[in-house]
Amino acid sequence: MKNFVYCLAAIALSACSKPAAEIIPENTGPVRDSVEFSLQLKRSGWAQEVRHTDVFAYDSDGVRPLVYHERYEGLPEELSLRLPEGGKIFAAVGNCPFGFNLKALEKFDSMELLTFNLSDEDRDAPLMSAWRNGEGVLELSPLLCRITLAEVSNALDNYVLLEDPRVYLTGVNPLSEVFREEEFRPREEAADTVIEALPCDVGFYTQEPETRLYCYPNDTPEDLLGYIRTEFTMECRIEGETCRYRITLPPFGRGADLRLKLDVTDPETFYWKVE
């Protein structure tokens, strides 16, 4: 569903009701002394632009309540936060286009279930996230994956062209938990398929189109049956007939950056490799 971030706790996240830089009051227990906590924030993976970053802090004991939230412009490299003493869990989300309902995220259990919709991603500034126990480095990585058609070769006889080539993905995971690191198993398939046309027909010379498609991770093992697998397809016309060359992608995790090379030898046969 467009224009919403989802929480599996069944509460849609809305505009943040807490002002920036406010320490969230604790609901119960004695008042504790405050101490300094230090964080370093970094980015990793193919995505580089971070327009803003939401930083959260939770107590690591008990029900793990939220004690701090602030949205920063860009990606702050170093933070020194004065928070109530005791162990802390820190989480950061970059490039979220929406605000956060802190009531829905008042416990870390809810934050772990925070889910994002592929249709709400911005490929130029994709969602990025990281979490850790205690002070140290938060290395934000994208959830979104990039699939690039790097090369297409045409080995057909008589200089026959691959006309009107275009590419698309099927079996695409439509949503995923923001902080998940493994076992990305699509529960359903995205309804819409984005089709990208290649810059030109493919003839005698190898083309390097650098045409990109984007999706969420799908690391389903190849020998695990009964699950949706993500597939890449190049479609074109050869002497008036539509031909399709379909590749079942190998398992890939969050922030994957796959580059494909295709070599078409006849209307039914092709070779490929992924880097």
Short mmCIF file of C-alpha atoms in Angstrom, two decimals, residues 23 33 41 45 50 109 121 124 131 138 141 154 160 164 179-180 197 207 219 231 243 256:
data_model
loop_
_atom_site.label_atom_id
_atom_site.label_comp_id
_atom_site.label_asym_id
_atom_site.label_seq_id
_atom_site.Cartn_x
_atom_site.Cartn_y
_atom_site.Cartn_z
CA ILE A 23 14.51 12.07 25.81
CA ASP A 33 21.50 9.37 36.77
CA LEU A 41 27.62 6.26 12.25
CA GLY A 45 27.07 -0.82 0.36
CA VAL A 50 21.65 9.76 3.38
CA ASP A 109 10.35 -5.83 20.27
CA GLU A 121 11.57 3.09 -1.65
CA ASP A 124 18.41 7.43 -5.19
CA TRP A 131 21.37 -1.59 15.29
CA LEU A 138 26.44 1.75 13.63
CA SER A 141 23.35 -0.57 4.96
CA ASN A 154 24.46 -11.11 -29.74
CA VAL A 160 20.22 -10.38 -36.94
CA ASP A 164 13.40 -3.51 -28.59
CA PHE A 179 16.51 -4.67 10.52
CA ARG A 180 16.44 -8.24 9.15
CA ALA A 197 13.96 -0.63 -21.83
CA GLN A 207 26.38 -3.60 -25.50
CA ASP A 219 18.05 -15.41 -0.06
CA GLU A 231 13.84 -14.07 -11.62
CA CYS A 243 11.87 -14.11 -27.26
CA ALA A 256 23.01 -6.92 -2.84
#
